[in-house]
Tab-separated table of C-alpha atoms in Angstrom:
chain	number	residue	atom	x	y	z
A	1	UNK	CA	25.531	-9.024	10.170
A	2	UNK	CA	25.977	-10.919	13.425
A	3	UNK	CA	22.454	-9.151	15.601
A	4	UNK	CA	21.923	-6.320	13.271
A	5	UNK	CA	19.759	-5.795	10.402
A	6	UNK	CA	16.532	-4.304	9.682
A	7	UNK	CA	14.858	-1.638	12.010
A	8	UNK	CA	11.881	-3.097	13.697
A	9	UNK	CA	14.120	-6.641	13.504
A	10	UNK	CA	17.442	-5.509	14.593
A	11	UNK	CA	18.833	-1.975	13.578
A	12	UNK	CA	19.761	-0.613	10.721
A	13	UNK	CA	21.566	-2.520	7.397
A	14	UNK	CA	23.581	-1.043	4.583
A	15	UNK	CA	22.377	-2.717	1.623
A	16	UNK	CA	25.701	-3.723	-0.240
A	17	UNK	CA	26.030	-1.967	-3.274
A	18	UNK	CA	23.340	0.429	-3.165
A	19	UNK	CA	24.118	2.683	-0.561
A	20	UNK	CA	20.869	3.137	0.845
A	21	UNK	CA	19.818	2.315	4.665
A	22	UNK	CA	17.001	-0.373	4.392
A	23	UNK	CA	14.827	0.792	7.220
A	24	UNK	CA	13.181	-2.684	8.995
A	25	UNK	CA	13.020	-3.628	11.295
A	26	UNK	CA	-4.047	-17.841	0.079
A	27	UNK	CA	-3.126	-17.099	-2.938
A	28	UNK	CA	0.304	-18.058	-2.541
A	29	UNK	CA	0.879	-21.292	-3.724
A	30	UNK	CA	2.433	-24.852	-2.401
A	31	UNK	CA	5.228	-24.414	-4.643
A	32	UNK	CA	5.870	-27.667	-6.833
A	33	UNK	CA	9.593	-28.225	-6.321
A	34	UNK	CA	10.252	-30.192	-9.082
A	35	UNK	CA	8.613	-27.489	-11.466
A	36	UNK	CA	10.306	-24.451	-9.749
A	37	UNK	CA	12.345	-22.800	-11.847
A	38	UNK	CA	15.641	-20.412	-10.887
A	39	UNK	CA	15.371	-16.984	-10.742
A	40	UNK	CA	17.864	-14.515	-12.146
A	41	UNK	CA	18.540	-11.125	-10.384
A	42	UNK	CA	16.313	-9.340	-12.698
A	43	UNK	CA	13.522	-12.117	-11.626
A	44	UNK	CA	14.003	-11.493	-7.928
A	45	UNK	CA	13.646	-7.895	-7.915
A	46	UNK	CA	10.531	-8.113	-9.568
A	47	UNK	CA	8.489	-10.767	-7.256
A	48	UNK	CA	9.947	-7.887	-4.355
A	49	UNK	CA	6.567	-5.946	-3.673
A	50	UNK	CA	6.341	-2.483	-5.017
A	51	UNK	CA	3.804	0.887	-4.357
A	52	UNK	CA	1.351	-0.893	-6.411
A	53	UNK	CA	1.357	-4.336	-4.235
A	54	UNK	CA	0.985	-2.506	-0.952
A	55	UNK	CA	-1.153	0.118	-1.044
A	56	UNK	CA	-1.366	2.198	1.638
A	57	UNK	CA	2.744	1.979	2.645
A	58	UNK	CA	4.745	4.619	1.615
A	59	UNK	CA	7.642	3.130	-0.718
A	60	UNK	CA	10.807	3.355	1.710
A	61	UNK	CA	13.278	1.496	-0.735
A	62	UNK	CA	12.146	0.565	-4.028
A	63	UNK	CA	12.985	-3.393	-4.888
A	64	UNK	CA	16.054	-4.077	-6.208
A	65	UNK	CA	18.243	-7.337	-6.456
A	66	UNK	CA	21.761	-8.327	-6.740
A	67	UNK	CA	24.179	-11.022	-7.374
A	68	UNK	CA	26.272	-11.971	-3.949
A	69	UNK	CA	29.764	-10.769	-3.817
A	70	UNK	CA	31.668	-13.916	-3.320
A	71	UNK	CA	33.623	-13.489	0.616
A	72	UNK	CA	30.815	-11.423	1.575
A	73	UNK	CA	27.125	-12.966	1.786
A	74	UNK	CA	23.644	-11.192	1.194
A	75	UNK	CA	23.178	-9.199	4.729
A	76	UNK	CA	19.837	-10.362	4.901
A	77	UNK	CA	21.272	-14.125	5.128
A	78	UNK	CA	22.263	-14.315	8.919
A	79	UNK	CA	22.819	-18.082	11.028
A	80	UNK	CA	24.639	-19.120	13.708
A	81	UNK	CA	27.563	-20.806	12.326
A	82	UNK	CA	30.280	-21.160	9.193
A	83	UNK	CA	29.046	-24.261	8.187
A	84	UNK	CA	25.540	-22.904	8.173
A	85	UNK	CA	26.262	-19.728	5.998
A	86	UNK	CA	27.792	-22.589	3.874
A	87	UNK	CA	24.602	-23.784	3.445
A	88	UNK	CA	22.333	-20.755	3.460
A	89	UNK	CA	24.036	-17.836	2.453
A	90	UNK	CA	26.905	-18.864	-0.213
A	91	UNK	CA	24.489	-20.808	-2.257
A	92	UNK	CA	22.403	-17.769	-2.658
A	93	UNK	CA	22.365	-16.904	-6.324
A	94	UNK	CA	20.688	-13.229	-6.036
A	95	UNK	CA	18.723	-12.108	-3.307
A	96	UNK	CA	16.754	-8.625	-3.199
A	97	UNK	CA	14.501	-6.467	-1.022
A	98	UNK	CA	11.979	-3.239	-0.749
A	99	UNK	CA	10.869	-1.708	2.384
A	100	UNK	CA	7.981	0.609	3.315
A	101	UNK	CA	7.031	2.577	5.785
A	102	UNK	CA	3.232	4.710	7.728
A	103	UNK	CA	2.111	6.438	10.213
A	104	UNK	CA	3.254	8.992	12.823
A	105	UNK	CA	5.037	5.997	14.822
A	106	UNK	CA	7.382	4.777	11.911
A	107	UNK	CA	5.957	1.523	11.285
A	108	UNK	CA	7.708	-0.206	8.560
A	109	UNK	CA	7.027	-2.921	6.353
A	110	UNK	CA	9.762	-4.656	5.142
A	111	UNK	CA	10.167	-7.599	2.180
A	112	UNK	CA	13.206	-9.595	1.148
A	113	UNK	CA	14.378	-12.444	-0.790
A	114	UNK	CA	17.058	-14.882	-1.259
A	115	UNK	CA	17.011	-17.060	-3.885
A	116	UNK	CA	19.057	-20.185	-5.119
A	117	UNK	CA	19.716	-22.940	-7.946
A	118	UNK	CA	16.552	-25.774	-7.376
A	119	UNK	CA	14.428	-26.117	-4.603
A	120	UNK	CA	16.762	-28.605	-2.729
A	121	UNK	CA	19.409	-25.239	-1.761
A	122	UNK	CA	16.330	-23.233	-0.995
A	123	UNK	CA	14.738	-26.264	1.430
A	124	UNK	CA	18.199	-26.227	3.203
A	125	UNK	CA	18.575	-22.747	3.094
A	126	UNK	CA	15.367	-22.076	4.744
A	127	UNK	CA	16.406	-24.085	7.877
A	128	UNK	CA	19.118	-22.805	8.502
A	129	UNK	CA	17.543	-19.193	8.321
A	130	UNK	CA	14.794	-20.455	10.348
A	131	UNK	CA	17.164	-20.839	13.719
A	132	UNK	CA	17.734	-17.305	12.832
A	133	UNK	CA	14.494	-15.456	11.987
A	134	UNK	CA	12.548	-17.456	13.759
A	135	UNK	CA	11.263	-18.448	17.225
A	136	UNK	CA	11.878	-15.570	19.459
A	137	UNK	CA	14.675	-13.509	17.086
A	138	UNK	CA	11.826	-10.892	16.722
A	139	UNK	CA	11.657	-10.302	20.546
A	140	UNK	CA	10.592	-11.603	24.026
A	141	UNK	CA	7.948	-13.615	24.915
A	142	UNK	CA	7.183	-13.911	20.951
A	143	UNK	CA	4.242	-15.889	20.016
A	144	UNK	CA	3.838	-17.842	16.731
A	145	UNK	CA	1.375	-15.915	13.677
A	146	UNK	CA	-0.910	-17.884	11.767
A	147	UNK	CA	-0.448	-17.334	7.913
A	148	UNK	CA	-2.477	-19.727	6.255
A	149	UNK	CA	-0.657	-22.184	3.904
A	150	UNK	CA	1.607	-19.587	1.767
A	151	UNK	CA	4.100	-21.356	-0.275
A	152	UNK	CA	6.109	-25.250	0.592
A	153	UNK	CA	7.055	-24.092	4.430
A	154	UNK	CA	6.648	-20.873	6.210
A	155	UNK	CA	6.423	-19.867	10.248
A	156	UNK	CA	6.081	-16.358	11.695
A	157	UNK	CA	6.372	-14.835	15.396
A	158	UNK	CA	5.656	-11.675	17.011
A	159	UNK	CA	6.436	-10.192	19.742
A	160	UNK	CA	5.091	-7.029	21.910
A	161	UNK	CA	8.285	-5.465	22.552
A	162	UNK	CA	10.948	-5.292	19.587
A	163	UNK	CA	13.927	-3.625	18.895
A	164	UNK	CA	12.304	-0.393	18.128
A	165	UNK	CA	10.787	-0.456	21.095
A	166	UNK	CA	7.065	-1.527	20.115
A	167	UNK	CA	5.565	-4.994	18.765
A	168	UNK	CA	7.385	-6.389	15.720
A	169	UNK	CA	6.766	-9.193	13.695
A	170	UNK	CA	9.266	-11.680	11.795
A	171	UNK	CA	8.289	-14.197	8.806
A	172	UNK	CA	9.650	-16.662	6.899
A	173	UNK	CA	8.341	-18.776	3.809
A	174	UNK	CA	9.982	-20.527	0.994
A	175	UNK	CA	8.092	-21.247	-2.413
A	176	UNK	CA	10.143	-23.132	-4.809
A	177	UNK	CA	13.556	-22.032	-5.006
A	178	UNK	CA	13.305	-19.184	-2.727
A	179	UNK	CA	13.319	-17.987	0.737
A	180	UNK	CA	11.257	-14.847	1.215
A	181	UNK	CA	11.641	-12.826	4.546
A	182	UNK	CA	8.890	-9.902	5.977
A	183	UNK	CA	9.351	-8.070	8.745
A	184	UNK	CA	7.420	-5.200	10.456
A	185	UNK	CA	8.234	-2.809	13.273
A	186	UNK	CA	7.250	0.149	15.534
A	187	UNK	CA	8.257	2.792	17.749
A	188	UNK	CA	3.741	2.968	18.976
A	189	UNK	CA	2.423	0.688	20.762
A	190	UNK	CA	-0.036	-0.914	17.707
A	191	UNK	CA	0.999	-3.903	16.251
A	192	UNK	CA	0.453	-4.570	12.113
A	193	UNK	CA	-2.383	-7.079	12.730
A	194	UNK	CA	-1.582	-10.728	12.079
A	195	UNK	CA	-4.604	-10.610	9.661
A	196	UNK	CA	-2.220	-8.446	7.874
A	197	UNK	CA	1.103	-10.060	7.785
A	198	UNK	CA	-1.243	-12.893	6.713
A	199	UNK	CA	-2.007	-11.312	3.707
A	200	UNK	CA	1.698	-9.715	3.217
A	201	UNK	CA	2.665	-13.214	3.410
A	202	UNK	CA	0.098	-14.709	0.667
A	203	UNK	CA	1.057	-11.699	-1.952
A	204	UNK	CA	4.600	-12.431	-1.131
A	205	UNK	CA	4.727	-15.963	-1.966
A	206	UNK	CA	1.871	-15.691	-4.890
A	207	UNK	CA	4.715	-13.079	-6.242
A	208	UNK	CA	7.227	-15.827	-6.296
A	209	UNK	CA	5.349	-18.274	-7.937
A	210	UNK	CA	3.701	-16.549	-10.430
A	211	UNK	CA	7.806	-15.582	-11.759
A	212	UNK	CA	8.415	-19.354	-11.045
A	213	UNK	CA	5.824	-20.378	-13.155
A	214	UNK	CA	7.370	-18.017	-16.042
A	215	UNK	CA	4.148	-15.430	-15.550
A	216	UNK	CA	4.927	-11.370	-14.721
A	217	UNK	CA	4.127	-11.525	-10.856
A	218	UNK	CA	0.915	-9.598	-10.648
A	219	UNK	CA	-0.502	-10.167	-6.679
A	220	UNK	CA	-1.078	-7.329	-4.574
A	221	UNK	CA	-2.906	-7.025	-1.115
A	222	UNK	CA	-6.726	-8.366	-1.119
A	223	UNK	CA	-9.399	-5.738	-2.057
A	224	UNK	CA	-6.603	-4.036	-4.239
């Protein structure tokens, strides 16, 4: 995908096999490794956020999963090097997404997942994607975003000038066996608050474990 990917992160992605453009740019829990449990494609797509989990979005790409196509690795599973999509991106055993988008200025709200076998891939996984997504990959001068304590490692930046041209946010978190991804863009000058990537974050990673833990994931936003 080399410096391309999500709108409001950097440009636009054709999601393999759907041919759709993806447009981009606590409750959550620690995640017990040793109890996390794999997640099938079917699994995936459903801790992906829907309408009902974001209120207030309108539904750009509804969630949807697939396996990886081996010689070709998820598009939303970017590093640096071949020994690091080794690591990251052919262990990957589905991985999935949604996006969402409001207002005038074509903010969007996007979600993604990768996940993998136990929670020893995903812990690798995640930093190697971290030298990707993190740091100042969502623009410069980025600054780090508190979220709380959302699943077994997370980090998120944001900075006031993306590649859409206004502030943009990137996170990362992994619960369990997964590595979930949000990212949020803008072509206005308003940025999503950080109270509110906070709280994409927590649903996000409450999503994950509730599947983990064999429940139907059933988090939304607070208040909703």
């Amino acid at each position: 995908m080399g410096d391309k990917g999500f709108v409001g992160t950097r440009g636009r992605l054709v999601v393999v096999g759907a041919a759709v453009l993806l447009l981009a740019g606590c409750g959550g829990g620690g995640g017990d490794d040793a109890k996390a449990a794999a997640l099938d494609k079917g699994q995936v797509a459903s801790v992906l956020p829907d309408a009902k989990a974001v209120p207030g979005w309108r539904m750009y790409m509804k969630p949807a999963a697939l396996k990886p196509v081996p010689g070709y690795p998820p598009p939303v599973c970017v590093s640096r090097t071949k020994e690091q999509r080794e690591t990251a991106c052919r262990t990957a055993t589905s991985w999935g997404s949604s996006a969402f988008a409001r207002k005038a200025d074509a903010t969007t709200l996007n979600f993604w997942a990768l996940a993998y076998k136990d929670g020893k891939a995903a812990d690798a996984a995640y930093d190697v994607l971290i030298k990707w997504y993190g740091g100042g990959r969502v623009g410069q001068d980025a600054e780090k975003v508190d979220l709380g304590s959302p699943g077994a490692e997370r980090e998120a930046n944001r900075a006031a000038v993306g590649t859409m041209g206004g502030p943009g946010t990137i996170a990362q978190i992994r619960v369990g066996t997964t590595v979930l991804g949000i990212s949020t863009g803008t072509q206005g000058k308003s940025a999503v608050p950080d109270k509110e990537v906070k709280a994409f974050a927590a649903m996000f990673a409450e999503r994950a474990q509730q599947v983990q833990n064999g429940e139907k994931p059933s988090a939304t936003l607070p208040g909703h």
